PDB file of C-alpha atoms in Angstrom:
ATOM      1  CA  MET T   1     -48.576 -24.588 -48.520  1.00 47.00           C
ATOM      2  CA  ALA T   2     -45.863 -22.017 -49.138  1.00 48.00           C
ATOM      3  CA  ASP T   3     -46.795 -20.345 -45.854  1.00 47.00           C
ATOM      4  CA  GLU T   4     -46.296 -23.616 -43.977  1.00 46.00           C
ATOM      5  CA  ALA T   5     -42.861 -24.029 -45.546  1.00 45.00           C
ATOM      6  CA  ALA T   6     -41.949 -20.515 -44.472  1.00 46.00           C
ATOM      7  CA  LEU T   7     -42.950 -21.295 -40.892  1.00 44.00           C
ATOM      8  CA  VAL T   8     -41.264 -24.694 -40.701  1.00 45.00           C
ATOM      9  CA  GLY T   9     -38.156 -24.141 -42.804  1.00 44.00           C
ATOM     10  CA  ASN T  10     -35.462 -21.462 -42.687  1.00 44.00           C
ATOM     11  CA  ARG T  11     -34.331 -22.184 -39.143  1.00 44.00           C
ATOM     12  CA  GLY T  12     -32.752 -19.052 -37.788  1.00 45.00           C
ATOM     13  CA  LYS T  13     -32.897 -17.354 -41.190  1.00 43.00           C
ATOM     14  CA  SER T  14     -36.308 -15.705 -40.959  1.00 44.00           C
ATOM     15  CA  SER T  15     -36.195 -11.956 -40.472  1.00 46.00           C
ATOM     16  CA  ARG T  16     -39.864 -11.708 -39.479  1.00 45.00           C
ATOM     17  CA  HIS T  17     -41.849 -13.417 -36.790  1.00 43.00           C
ATOM     18  CA  PRO T  18     -44.448 -15.821 -38.240  1.00 43.00           C
ATOM     19  CA  VAL T  19     -47.191 -14.406 -36.011  1.00 42.00           C
ATOM     20  CA  ALA T  20     -48.889 -11.492 -37.720  1.00 41.00           C
ATOM     21  CA  LEU T  21     -50.486  -9.196 -35.154  1.00 40.00           C
ATOM     22  CA  ALA T  22     -53.476  -7.063 -35.941  1.00 39.00           C
ATOM     23  CA  PHE T  23     -53.777  -3.755 -34.138  1.00 40.00           C
ATOM     24  CA  PRO T  24     -57.332  -2.470 -34.647  1.00 37.00           C
ATOM     25  CA  ASP T  25     -58.164   1.183 -34.135  1.00 42.00           C
ATOM     26  CA  ASP T  26     -60.585   0.424 -31.301  1.00 36.00           C
ATOM     27  CA  PHE T  27     -58.147  -0.801 -28.639  1.00 36.00           C
ATOM     28  CA  ASP T  28     -59.557  -0.356 -25.150  1.00 40.00           C
ATOM     29  CA  VAL T  29     -56.266   0.865 -23.759  1.00 42.00           C
ATOM     30  CA  ASP T  30     -54.041   3.773 -24.500  1.00 55.00           C
ATOM     31  CA  ALA T  31     -50.608   2.399 -25.303  1.00 56.00           C
ATOM     32  CA  THR T  32     -48.923   5.818 -25.142  1.00 55.00           C
ATOM     33  CA  SER T  33     -49.637   6.528 -21.475  1.00 56.00           C
ATOM     34  CA  LEU T  34     -46.536   6.970 -19.292  1.00 48.00           C
ATOM     35  CA  SER T  35     -48.173   5.967 -16.026  1.00 50.00           C
ATOM     36  CA  ASP T  36     -47.931   2.503 -14.497  1.00 48.00           C
ATOM     37  CA  GLU T  37     -51.704   2.345 -14.761  1.00 51.00           C
ATOM     38  CA  VAL T  38     -53.549   1.503 -17.924  1.00 48.00           C
ATOM     39  CA  VAL T  39     -56.084   4.205 -18.805  1.00 49.00           C
ATOM     40  CA  HIS T  40     -59.105   2.850 -20.633  1.00 45.00           C
ATOM     41  CA  SER T  41     -60.974   4.794 -23.290  1.00 47.00           C
ATOM     42  CA  ASN T  42     -63.827   5.381 -20.841  1.00 49.00           C
ATOM     43  CA  GLY T  43     -61.477   7.129 -18.388  1.00 52.00           C
ATOM     44  CA  ARG T  44     -61.154   4.298 -15.857  1.00 50.00           C
ATOM     45  CA  ALA T  45     -57.667   3.314 -14.710  1.00 47.00           C
ATOM     46  CA  SER T  46     -56.497  -0.169 -13.832  1.00 44.00           C
ATOM     47  CA  ALA T  47     -53.233  -1.584 -12.519  1.00 46.00           C
ATOM     48  CA  ARG T  48     -50.391  -2.516 -14.896  1.00 51.00           C
ATOM     49  CA  ALA T  49     -50.448  -6.145 -13.763  1.00 53.00           C
ATOM     50  CA  TYR T  50     -52.007  -8.697 -16.058  1.00 52.00           C
ATOM     51  CA  LYS T  51     -55.602  -9.601 -15.274  1.00 54.00           C
ATOM     52  CA  PRO T  52     -57.235 -12.473 -17.163  1.00 54.00           C
ATOM     53  CA  ALA T  53     -60.402 -11.726 -19.108  1.00 50.00           C
ATOM     54  CA  LYS T  54     -63.613 -12.365 -17.178  1.00 50.00           C
ATOM     55  CA  THR T  55     -65.552 -13.584 -20.186  1.00 48.00           C
ATOM     56  CA  LEU T  56     -64.852 -15.949 -23.016  1.00 45.00           C
ATOM     57  CA  ALA T  57     -66.365 -13.637 -25.620  1.00 49.00           C
ATOM     58  CA  GLY T  58     -63.399 -14.174 -27.912  1.00 49.00           C
ATOM     59  CA  ARG T  59     -62.009 -10.684 -27.356  1.00 56.00           C
ATOM     60  CA  ALA T  60     -58.246 -10.709 -27.031  1.00 67.00           C
ATOM     61  CA  ASN T  61     -56.723  -9.223 -23.900  1.00 84.00           C
ATOM     62  CA  ASN T  62     -54.137  -6.784 -25.256  1.00 90.00           C
ATOM     63  CA  ASN T  63     -52.547  -6.387 -21.829  1.00 91.00           C
ATOM     64  CA  LYS T  64     -51.633 -10.074 -21.453  1.00 93.00           C
ATOM     65  CA  PRO T  65     -47.819 -10.466 -21.233  1.00 94.00           C
ATOM     66  CA  ILE T  66     -47.141 -13.170 -23.819  1.00 94.00           C
ATOM     67  CA  PHE T  67     -44.053 -12.173 -25.823  1.00 97.00           C
ATOM     68  CA  SER T  68     -40.507 -12.757 -24.607  1.00 96.00           C
ATOM     69  CA  SER T  69     -37.873 -10.099 -25.307  1.00 96.00           C
ATOM     70  CA  SER T  70     -36.494 -11.937 -28.309  1.00 96.00           C
ATOM     71  CA  VAL T  71     -39.934 -12.527 -29.853  1.00 97.00           C
ATOM     72  CA  ALA T  72     -40.989  -8.906 -29.240  1.00 97.00           C
ATOM     73  CA  ALA T  73     -37.744  -7.691 -30.806  1.00 97.00           C
ATOM     74  CA  GLU T  74     -38.328  -9.910 -33.820  1.00 97.00           C
ATOM     75  CA  ILE T  75     -41.911  -8.677 -34.248  1.00 96.00           C
ATOM     76  CA  LEU T  76     -40.723  -5.064 -34.005  1.00 97.00           C
ATOM     77  CA  GLU T  77     -37.671  -5.718 -36.193  1.00 96.00           C
ATOM     78  CA  LEU T  78     -35.241  -4.232 -33.704  1.00 96.00           C
ATOM     79  CA  HIS T  79     -32.415  -5.486 -31.496  1.00 97.00           C
ATOM     80  CA  PRO T  80     -33.336  -6.827 -28.020  1.00 96.00           C
ATOM     81  CA  ARG T  81     -30.883  -4.321 -26.535  1.00 97.00           C
ATOM     82  CA  THR T  82     -33.062  -1.517 -27.929  1.00 97.00           C
ATOM     83  CA  LEU T  83     -36.009  -2.871 -25.929  1.00 97.00           C
ATOM     84  CA  ARG T  84     -33.841  -2.874 -22.799  1.00 97.00           C
ATOM     85  CA  ILE T  85     -32.814   0.732 -23.501  1.00 98.00           C
ATOM     86  CA  TYR T  86     -36.477   1.726 -23.826  1.00 98.00           C
ATOM     87  CA  GLU T  87     -37.105   0.011 -20.485  1.00 97.00           C
ATOM     88  CA  GLU T  88     -34.120   1.742 -18.834  1.00 97.00           C
ATOM     89  CA  GLU T  89     -35.433   5.090 -20.090  1.00 97.00           C
ATOM     90  CA  GLY T  90     -38.895   4.327 -18.673  1.00 96.00           C
ATOM     91  CA  LEU T  91     -40.596   4.375 -22.070  1.00 97.00           C
ATOM     92  CA  VAL T  92     -41.809   0.751 -21.974  1.00 96.00           C
ATOM     93  CA  VAL T  93     -42.452  -1.201 -18.777  1.00 95.00           C
ATOM     94  CA  PRO T  94     -42.657  -4.941 -19.515  1.00 96.00           C
ATOM     95  CA  PHE T  95     -44.248  -7.423 -17.145  1.00 96.00           C
ATOM     96  CA  ARG T  96     -41.726  -9.459 -15.098  1.00 96.00           C
ATOM     97  CA  THR T  97     -42.170 -13.167 -14.405  1.00 95.00           C
ATOM     98  CA  ASP T  98     -41.288 -14.778 -11.070  1.00 95.00           C
ATOM     99  CA  THR T  99     -37.827 -15.466 -12.511  1.00 96.00           C
ATOM    100  CA  GLN T 100     -37.489 -11.788 -13.578  1.00 95.00           C
ATOM    101  CA  ARG T 101     -37.828 -12.487 -17.296  1.00 96.00           C
ATOM    102  CA  ARG T 102     -39.431  -9.766 -19.370  1.00 96.00           C
ATOM    103  CA  ARG T 103     -42.775 -10.373 -21.066  1.00 97.00           C
ATOM    104  CA  TYR T 104     -44.384  -7.909 -23.450  1.00 97.00           C
ATOM    105  CA  SER T 105     -48.078  -7.475 -24.199  1.00 96.00           C
ATOM    106  CA  GLN T 106     -49.654  -6.343 -27.464  1.00 95.00           C
ATOM    107  CA  ASN T 107     -50.060  -2.902 -25.887  1.00 93.00           C
ATOM    108  CA  ASP T 108     -46.316  -2.843 -25.159  1.00 96.00           C
ATOM    109  CA  ILE T 109     -45.691  -3.766 -28.804  1.00 96.00           C
ATOM    110  CA  LYS T 110     -48.028  -0.983 -29.954  1.00 93.00           C
ATOM    111  CA  ARG T 111     -46.351   1.536 -27.642  1.00 94.00           C
ATOM    112  CA  THR T 112     -42.921   0.513 -28.946  1.00 96.00           C
ATOM    113  CA  ARG T 113     -44.131   0.891 -32.536  1.00 95.00           C
ATOM    114  CA  PHE T 114     -45.176   4.442 -31.702  1.00 93.00           C
ATOM    115  CA  ILE T 115     -41.716   5.076 -30.205  1.00 96.00           C
ATOM    116  CA  GLN T 116     -40.184   3.724 -33.432  1.00 95.00           C
ATOM    117  CA  PHE T 117     -42.440   6.037 -35.454  1.00 92.00           C
ATOM    118  CA  LEU T 118     -41.304   9.049 -33.432  1.00 94.00           C
ATOM    119  CA  THR T 119     -37.598   8.177 -33.494  1.00 95.00           C
ATOM    120  CA  GLN T 120     -37.368   7.008 -37.099  1.00 94.00           C
ATOM    121  CA  SER T 121     -39.981   9.017 -39.018  1.00 91.00           C
ATOM    122  CA  ARG T 122     -39.937  12.177 -36.930  1.00 92.00           C
ATOM    123  CA  ARG T 123     -36.266  11.970 -35.808  1.00 96.00           C
ATOM    124  CA  VAL T 124     -37.153  12.556 -32.146  1.00 96.00           C
ATOM    125  CA  ASN T 125     -34.608  11.438 -29.548  1.00 97.00           C
ATOM    126  CA  LEU T 126     -35.661   9.435 -26.473  1.00 97.00           C
ATOM    127  CA  GLU T 127     -35.842  12.501 -24.217  1.00 97.00           C
ATOM    128  CA  GLY T 128     -38.146  14.063 -26.790  1.00 97.00           C
ATOM    129  CA  VAL T 129     -40.278  10.906 -26.801  1.00 96.00           C
ATOM    130  CA  LYS T 130     -40.652  11.231 -23.018  1.00 97.00           C
ATOM    131  CA  ILE T 131     -41.798  14.839 -23.428  1.00 96.00           C
ATOM    132  CA  ILE T 132     -44.270  13.866 -26.162  1.00 94.00           C
ATOM    133  CA  PHE T 133     -45.727  11.103 -23.952  1.00 93.00           C
ATOM    134  CA  TYR T 134     -46.041  13.611 -21.103  1.00 95.00           C
ATOM    135  CA  MET T 135     -47.816  16.111 -23.374  1.00 92.00           C
ATOM    136  CA  LEU T 136     -50.142  13.399 -24.707  1.00 90.00           C
ATOM    137  CA  ASP T 137     -51.078  12.507 -21.112  1.00 90.00           C
ATOM    138  CA  GLU T 138     -51.793  16.190 -20.421  1.00 92.00           C
ATOM    139  CA  LEU T 139     -53.998  16.447 -23.526  1.00 91.00           C
ATOM    140  CA  ARG T 140     -55.946  13.364 -22.417  1.00 89.00           C
ATOM    141  CA  GLN T 141     -56.524  14.939 -19.018  1.00 92.00           C
ATOM    142  CA  LEU T 142     -57.932  17.995 -20.805  1.00 93.00           C
ATOM    143  CA  GLY T 143     -60.509  15.745 -22.428  1.00 91.00           C
ATOM    144  CA  ILE T 144     -59.052  15.017 -25.862  1.00 87.00           C
ATOM    145  CA  PRO T 145     -59.867  11.305 -26.323  1.00 82.00           C
ATOM    146  CA  ASP T 146     -57.128  10.294 -28.788  1.00 81.00           C
ATOM    147  CA  PRO T 147     -54.546  13.058 -29.260  1.00 84.00           C
ATOM    148  CA  VAL T 148     -52.171  10.783 -31.205  1.00 83.00           C
ATOM    149  CA  ARG T 149     -54.655  10.521 -34.067  1.00 80.00           C
ATOM    150  CA  HIS T 150     -55.231  14.290 -34.068  1.00 76.00           C
ATOM    151  CA  ILE T 151     -51.574  15.343 -33.966  1.00 80.00           C
ATOM    152  CA  PHE T 152     -49.767  12.635 -35.936  1.00 79.00           C
ATOM    153  CA  GLN T 153     -51.874  12.096 -39.050  1.00 74.00           C
ATOM    154  CA  GLU T 154     -49.283   9.873 -40.745  1.00 70.00           C
ATOM    155  CA  TYR T 155     -49.151   7.570 -37.694  1.00 70.00           C
ATOM    156  CA  ARG T 156     -52.827   6.831 -38.289  1.00 63.00           C
ATOM    157  CA  GLU T 157     -51.878   5.540 -41.742  1.00 56.00           C
ATOM    158  CA  ILE T 158     -49.241   3.082 -40.468  1.00 55.00           C
ATOM    159  CA  ASP T 159     -51.069   1.962 -37.323  1.00 50.00           C
TER     160      ASP T 159
END
């Protein structure tokens, strides 16, 4: 009952988005890849564009662009301008609607959380984040399946 009041009341006063997202460890996609393609855990690559799920097995499609800029910013607890800066720097590439509005997927949210981890916890600037993403891509090409978990132990704890 208190949860319903929190969702209905406090118009404009809530500092958190009412949708709680779960980010399990077994995502099929690598949210730290810099390429416009999504690289799956089995090594296959697919286009960045949203593709609906082929089955109704109940598995969420983490690449579906469902969050507007303001909702994504609220979930991430950052200013919408920060999301635009990340886009301008090429760190996050949101889906664009026919009317050129930005839409973010759960993978975009996860990628942005990793950027926040690097910039806030590790004090890395955005150019450094680009270099880290490049190095992570190189490590993946060398056959290391999940270099983020090997290198950043404390990120595993917050993810």
